[in-house]
Structures are given as C-alpha cells and as structure tokens.
Coordinates of C-alpha atoms and ligand atoms in Angstrom, one line a residue:
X381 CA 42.4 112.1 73.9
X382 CA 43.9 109.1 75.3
X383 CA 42.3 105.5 77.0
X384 CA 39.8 104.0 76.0
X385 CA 36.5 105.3 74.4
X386 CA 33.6 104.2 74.6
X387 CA 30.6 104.7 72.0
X388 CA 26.7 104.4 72.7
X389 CA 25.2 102.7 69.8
X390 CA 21.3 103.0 68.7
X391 CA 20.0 100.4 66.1
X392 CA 17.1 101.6 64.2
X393 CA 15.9 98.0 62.2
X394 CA 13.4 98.8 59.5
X395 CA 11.6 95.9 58.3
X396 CA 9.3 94.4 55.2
X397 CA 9.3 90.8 56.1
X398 CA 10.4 88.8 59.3
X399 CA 14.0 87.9 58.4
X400 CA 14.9 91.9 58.0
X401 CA 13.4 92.2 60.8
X402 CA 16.9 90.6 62.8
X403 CA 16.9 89.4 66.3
X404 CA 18.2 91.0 69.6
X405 CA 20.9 88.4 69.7
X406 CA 21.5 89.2 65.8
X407 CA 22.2 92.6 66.8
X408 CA 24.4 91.9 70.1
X409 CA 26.6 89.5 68.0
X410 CA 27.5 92.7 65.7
X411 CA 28.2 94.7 69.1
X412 CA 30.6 92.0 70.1
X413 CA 32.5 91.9 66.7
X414 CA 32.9 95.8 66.7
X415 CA 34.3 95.1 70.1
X416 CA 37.0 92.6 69.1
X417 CA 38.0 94.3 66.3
X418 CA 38.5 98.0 67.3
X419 CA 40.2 96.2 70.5
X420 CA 42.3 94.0 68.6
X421 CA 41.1 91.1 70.7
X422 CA 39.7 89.4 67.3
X423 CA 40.7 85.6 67.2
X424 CA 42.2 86.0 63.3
X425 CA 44.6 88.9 65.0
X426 CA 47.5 86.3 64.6
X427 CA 46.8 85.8 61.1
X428 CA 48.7 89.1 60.3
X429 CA 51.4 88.4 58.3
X430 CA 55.1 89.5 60.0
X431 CA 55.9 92.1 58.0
X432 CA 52.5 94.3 59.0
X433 CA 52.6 93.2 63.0
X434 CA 54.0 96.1 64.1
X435 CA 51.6 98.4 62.8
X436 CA 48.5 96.2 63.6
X437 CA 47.0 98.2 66.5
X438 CA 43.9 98.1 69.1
X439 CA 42.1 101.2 68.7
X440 CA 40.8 101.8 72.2
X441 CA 37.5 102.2 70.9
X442 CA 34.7 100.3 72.5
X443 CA 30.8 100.0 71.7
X444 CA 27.7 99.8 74.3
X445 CA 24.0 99.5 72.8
X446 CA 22.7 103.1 74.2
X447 CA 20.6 102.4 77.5
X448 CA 19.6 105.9 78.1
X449 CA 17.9 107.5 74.9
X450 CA 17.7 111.4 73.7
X451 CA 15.0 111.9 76.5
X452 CA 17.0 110.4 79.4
X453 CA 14.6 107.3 79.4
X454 CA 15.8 103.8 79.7
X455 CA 16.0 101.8 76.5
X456 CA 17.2 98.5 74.8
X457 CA 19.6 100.6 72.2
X458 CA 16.9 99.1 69.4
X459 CA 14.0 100.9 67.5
X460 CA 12.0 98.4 65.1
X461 CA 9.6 99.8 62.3
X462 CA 7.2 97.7 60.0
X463 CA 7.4 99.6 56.4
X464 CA 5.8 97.7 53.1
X465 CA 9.2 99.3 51.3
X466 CA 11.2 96.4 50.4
X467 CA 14.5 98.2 49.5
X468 CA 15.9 101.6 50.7
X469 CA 19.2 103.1 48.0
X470 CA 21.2 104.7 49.3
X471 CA 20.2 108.0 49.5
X472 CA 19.5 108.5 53.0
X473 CA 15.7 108.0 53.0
X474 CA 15.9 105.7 55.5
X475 CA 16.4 108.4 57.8
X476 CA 14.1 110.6 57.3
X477 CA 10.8 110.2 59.2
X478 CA 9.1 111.9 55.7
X479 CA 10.4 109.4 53.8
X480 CA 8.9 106.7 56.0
X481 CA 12.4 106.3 58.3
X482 CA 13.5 106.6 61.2
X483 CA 15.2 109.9 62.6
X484 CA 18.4 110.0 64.0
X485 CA 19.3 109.9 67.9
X486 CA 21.6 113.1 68.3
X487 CA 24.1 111.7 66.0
X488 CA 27.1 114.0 67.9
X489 CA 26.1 111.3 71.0
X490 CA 24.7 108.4 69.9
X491 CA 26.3 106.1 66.7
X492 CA 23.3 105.6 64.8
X493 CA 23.1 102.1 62.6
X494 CA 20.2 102.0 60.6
X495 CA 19.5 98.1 59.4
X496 CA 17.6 97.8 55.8
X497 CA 17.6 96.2 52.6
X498 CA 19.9 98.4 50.6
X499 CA 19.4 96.3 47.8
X500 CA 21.5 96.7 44.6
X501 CA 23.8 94.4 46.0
X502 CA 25.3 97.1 48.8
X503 CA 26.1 95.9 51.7
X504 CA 26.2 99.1 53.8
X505 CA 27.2 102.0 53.2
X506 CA 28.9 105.5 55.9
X507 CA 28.5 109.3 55.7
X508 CA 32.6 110.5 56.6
X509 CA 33.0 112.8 59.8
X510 CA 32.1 116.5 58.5
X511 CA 28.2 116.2 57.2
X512 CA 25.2 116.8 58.3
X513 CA 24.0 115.5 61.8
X514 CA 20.8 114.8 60.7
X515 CA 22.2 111.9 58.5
X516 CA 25.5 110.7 60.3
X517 CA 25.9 107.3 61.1
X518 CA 26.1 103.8 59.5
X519 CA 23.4 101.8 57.4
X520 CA 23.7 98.0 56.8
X521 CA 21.6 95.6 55.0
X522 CA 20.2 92.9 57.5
X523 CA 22.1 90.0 56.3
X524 CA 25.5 90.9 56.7
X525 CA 24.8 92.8 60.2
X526 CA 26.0 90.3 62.7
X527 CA 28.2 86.9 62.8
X528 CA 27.2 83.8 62.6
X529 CA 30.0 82.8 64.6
X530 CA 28.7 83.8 67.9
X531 CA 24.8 82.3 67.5
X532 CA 21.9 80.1 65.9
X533 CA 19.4 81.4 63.3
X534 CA 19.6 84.9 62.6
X535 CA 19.9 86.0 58.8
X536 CA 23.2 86.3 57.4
X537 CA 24.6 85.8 53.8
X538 CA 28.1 84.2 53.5
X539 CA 31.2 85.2 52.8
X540 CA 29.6 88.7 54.6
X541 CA 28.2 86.9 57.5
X542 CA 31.4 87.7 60.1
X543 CA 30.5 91.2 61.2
X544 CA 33.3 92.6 59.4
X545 CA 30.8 95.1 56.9
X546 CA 30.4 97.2 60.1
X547 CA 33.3 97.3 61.1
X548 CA 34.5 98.8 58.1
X549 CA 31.7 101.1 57.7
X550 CA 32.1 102.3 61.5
X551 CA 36.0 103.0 59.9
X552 CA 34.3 105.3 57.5
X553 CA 32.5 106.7 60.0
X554 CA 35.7 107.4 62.1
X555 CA 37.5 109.0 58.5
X556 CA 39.3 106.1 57.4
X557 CA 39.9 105.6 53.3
X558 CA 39.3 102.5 51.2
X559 CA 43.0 101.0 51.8
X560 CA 43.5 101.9 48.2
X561 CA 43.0 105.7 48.2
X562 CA 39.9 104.7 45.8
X563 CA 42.3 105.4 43.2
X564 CA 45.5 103.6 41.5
X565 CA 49.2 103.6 42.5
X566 CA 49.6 107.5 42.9
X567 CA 46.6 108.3 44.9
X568 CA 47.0 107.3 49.0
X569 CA 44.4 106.4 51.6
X570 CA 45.8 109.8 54.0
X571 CA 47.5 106.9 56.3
X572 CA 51.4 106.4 56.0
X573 CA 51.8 103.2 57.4
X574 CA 49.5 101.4 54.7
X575 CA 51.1 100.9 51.6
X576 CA 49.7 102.5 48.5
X577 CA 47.9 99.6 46.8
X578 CA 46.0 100.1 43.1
X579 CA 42.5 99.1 43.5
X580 CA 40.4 96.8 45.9
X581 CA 41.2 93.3 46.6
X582 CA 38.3 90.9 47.1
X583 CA 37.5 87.3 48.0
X584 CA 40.4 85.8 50.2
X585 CA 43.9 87.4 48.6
X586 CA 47.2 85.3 48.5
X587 CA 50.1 86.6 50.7
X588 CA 51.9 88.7 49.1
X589 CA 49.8 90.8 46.9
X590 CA 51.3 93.4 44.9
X591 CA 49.0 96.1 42.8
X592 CA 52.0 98.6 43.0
X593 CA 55.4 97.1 42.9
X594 CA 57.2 100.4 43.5
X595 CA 55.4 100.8 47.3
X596 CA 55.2 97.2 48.7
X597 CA 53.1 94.3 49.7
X598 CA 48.7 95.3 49.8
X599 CA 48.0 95.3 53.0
X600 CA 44.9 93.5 51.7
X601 CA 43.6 91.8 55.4
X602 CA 43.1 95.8 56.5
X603 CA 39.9 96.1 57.5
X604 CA 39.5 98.9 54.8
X605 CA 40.0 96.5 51.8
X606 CA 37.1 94.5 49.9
X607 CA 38.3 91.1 51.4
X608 CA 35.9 88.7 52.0
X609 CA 34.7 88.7 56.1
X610 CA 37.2 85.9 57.2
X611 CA 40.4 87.5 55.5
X612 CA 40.6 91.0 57.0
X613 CA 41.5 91.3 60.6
X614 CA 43.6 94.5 61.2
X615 CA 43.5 98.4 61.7
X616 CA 47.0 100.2 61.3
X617 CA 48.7 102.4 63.6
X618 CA 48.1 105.4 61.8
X619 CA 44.2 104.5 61.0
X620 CA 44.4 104.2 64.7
X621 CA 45.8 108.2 64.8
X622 CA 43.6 109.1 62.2
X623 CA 40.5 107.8 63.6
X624 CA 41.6 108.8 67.5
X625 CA 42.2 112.4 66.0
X626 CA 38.2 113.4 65.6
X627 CA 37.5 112.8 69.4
X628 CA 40.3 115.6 70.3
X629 CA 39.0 118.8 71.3
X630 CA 37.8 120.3 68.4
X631 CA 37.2 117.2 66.4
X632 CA 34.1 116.3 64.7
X633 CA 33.0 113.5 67.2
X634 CA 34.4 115.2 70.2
X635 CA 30.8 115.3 71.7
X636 CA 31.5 111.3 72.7
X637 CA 33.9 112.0 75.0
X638 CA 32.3 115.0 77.1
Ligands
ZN1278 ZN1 34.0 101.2 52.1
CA1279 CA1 48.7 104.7 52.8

C-alpha cells in the first residue's frame, strides 16, 4: 500500500490511585510523539549520525485518537476504569473484562493501548502481528505514556518520560525486532539495513558503538534499541518495509486501510 496511513487509536486507562489515572492532555502528548516519530518530523531527527542518514526514514504512518467507537457512536478515543488492583503483569489480564479489564475495541480497526501499572519495573510491553484479536495491541505503564516535553503536570518518570516507550512498542506491534535480533552477533533483527549488534544498549550510548566488530557500528539511536528516551530518534528503511508490509492485501493489519 502506498501514502500515508492513518491509525485510529483507543486508550483504555485503568486506574488505582489518581496519578495512574493520567490526564487527557497526558494522553494527547503521546499521540503527538507517535506522530513525529513514525513521520520523521521528531526534532532529534538531525541527531542521526552520517553514516545511518540515508536509511533513516518517515514511515507514513499517522495516529488519530478513534472518534467513532465499535458501535458507530461519537467518542473521546479514552475509556477510564477505577480498579483497587494496583499492578497488572504481564499476562494480558488487563484485557479481559473477567479479569477486571477492559476489552478490546475490534483490534483489526482500532490500536488498542491499555495504560496500567505493569509493575516489575516494565515499562510496556506488545503482542507481534499474528495473535489473537482479542489481545492485540499495546500496554504501557502510566508514567512513561506521554512527554513531558509538550505539557505541565502529568505523571512521567525520567529518562522514560519522552514518549519514546510507545513508540517502540507500537514497532512491535507493526513486527519490528529488538535492534539486536534478541540474540548475539549471529542472530539478525529480519531488517538488512540495521547492522547486527550483540545485545541491547541502554542509557545514552557513545557514537560509535561496536558489539560486533565484523558487521559495523550499533545503530543504538534505533528506535528498537534500549536507549534511554532522549537518545533514540530513528526508524530504518527496511523497518519502514517491514512494518508497511502488514497493511498490504493480505497482511495482518490490512483491515486499517479498507
Ligand atoms: Zn521491545
Ligand atoms: Ca539487521
């Protein structure tokens, strides 16, 4: 498919207390950071080092909180639920109404981002392209959904606090690999034009880094490494292909663009 596509996004926020329980504006300022990155209109894009600019790509992927929902009624995009369970795992209970969740919208039409504490230190976590409907979609924990670049107040934990956790669990979502094939030099991420690195990089990486001397440079400021929010700032070319692929006819996502 070609141009530019465009995503409808429902937030379900389950709450214990009033900070998980983030503002509209909260919510909107992740929106926008999804929008600058998978457009490449991010204001770090220049920080890309020479030798990876070529491959540094918009994705033509754009994001709208949903204003119609599953029954064709208007809505803000946003479902809010009071629960006295303070921390949710990661085994998907959060969306499961039996489990005291929150259903999924028709995840082949709607990007569904639950917003909970994870706890156990995860900041969110994707389910890849291929699994069940009934649990596609993104979760986050509250305080690293959103940027505290772009507004006042809302709960946010640095170095996480620059939107950048969803926009690399929204890669999952779309079928991109950790950068480093979640392996070590021999094992590759499916994408050709970023190098094979070793393991993940974290905090904010010297240029170069080298985990595997034979392939070349890490492209450690992928958005796909474990770089602290301020130090990652690019999709490749072929994440771009990769990720573009699923919304061809026949692809797993294809219901976005009918
Ligand atoms: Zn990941
Ligand atoms: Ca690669």
């Amino acid at each position: 498919v070609s141009g530019v596509i465009t995503i409808p996004v429902v937030v379900h926020v389950l709450y214990s207390n009033s900070n998980e329980n983030i503002s509209s504006a909260q919510i909107q300022s992740q929106i926008d950071v999804l929008n600058e990155d998978y457009r490449r209109l991010n204001g770090d894009a220049n920080q890309v080092p020479n030798e990876f600019a070529s491959v540094a790509s918009d994705i033509e992927v754009e994001f709208v909180m949903a204003t119609t929902d599953p029954n064709g009624n208007p809505t803000s995009g946003i479902t809010r639920k009071s629960t006295s369970r303070t921390s949710w795992g990661t085994n998907d209970d959060m969306k499961k109404t039996s489990q005291g969740g929150v259903a999924p919208w028709d995840a082949s039409r709607y990007l569904n981002m639950w917003v909970c504490n994870i706890g156990g230190g995860i900041l969110g976590y994707a389910q890849f392209p291929g699994g069940s409907l009934a649990t596609d979609g993104v979760v986050m924990s509250p305080q690293y959904f959103g940027s505290a670049d772009k507004g006042t107040g809302f709960f946010l934990s640095a170095p996480f606090n620059k939107g950048r956790t969803a926009t690399h669990e929204v890669g999952h979502w779309l079928n991109l690999r950790h950068i480093w094939g979640d392996g070590g030099c021999n094992v590759d991420d499916f994408v050709t034009d970023t190098p094979v690195s070793g393991n993940p990089n974290y905090g904010c990486p010297n240029y170069p880094t080298n985990s595997c001397s034979a392939t070349g440079n890490d492209m450690t400021m992928n958005y796909m490494d474990y770089v602290d929010d301020a130090c990652m700032y690019m999709f490749s070319a072929g994440q771009k292909n990769r990720m573009r692929a699923l919304f061809d006819t026949g692809g797993f996502r294809e219901g976005f663009v009918n």
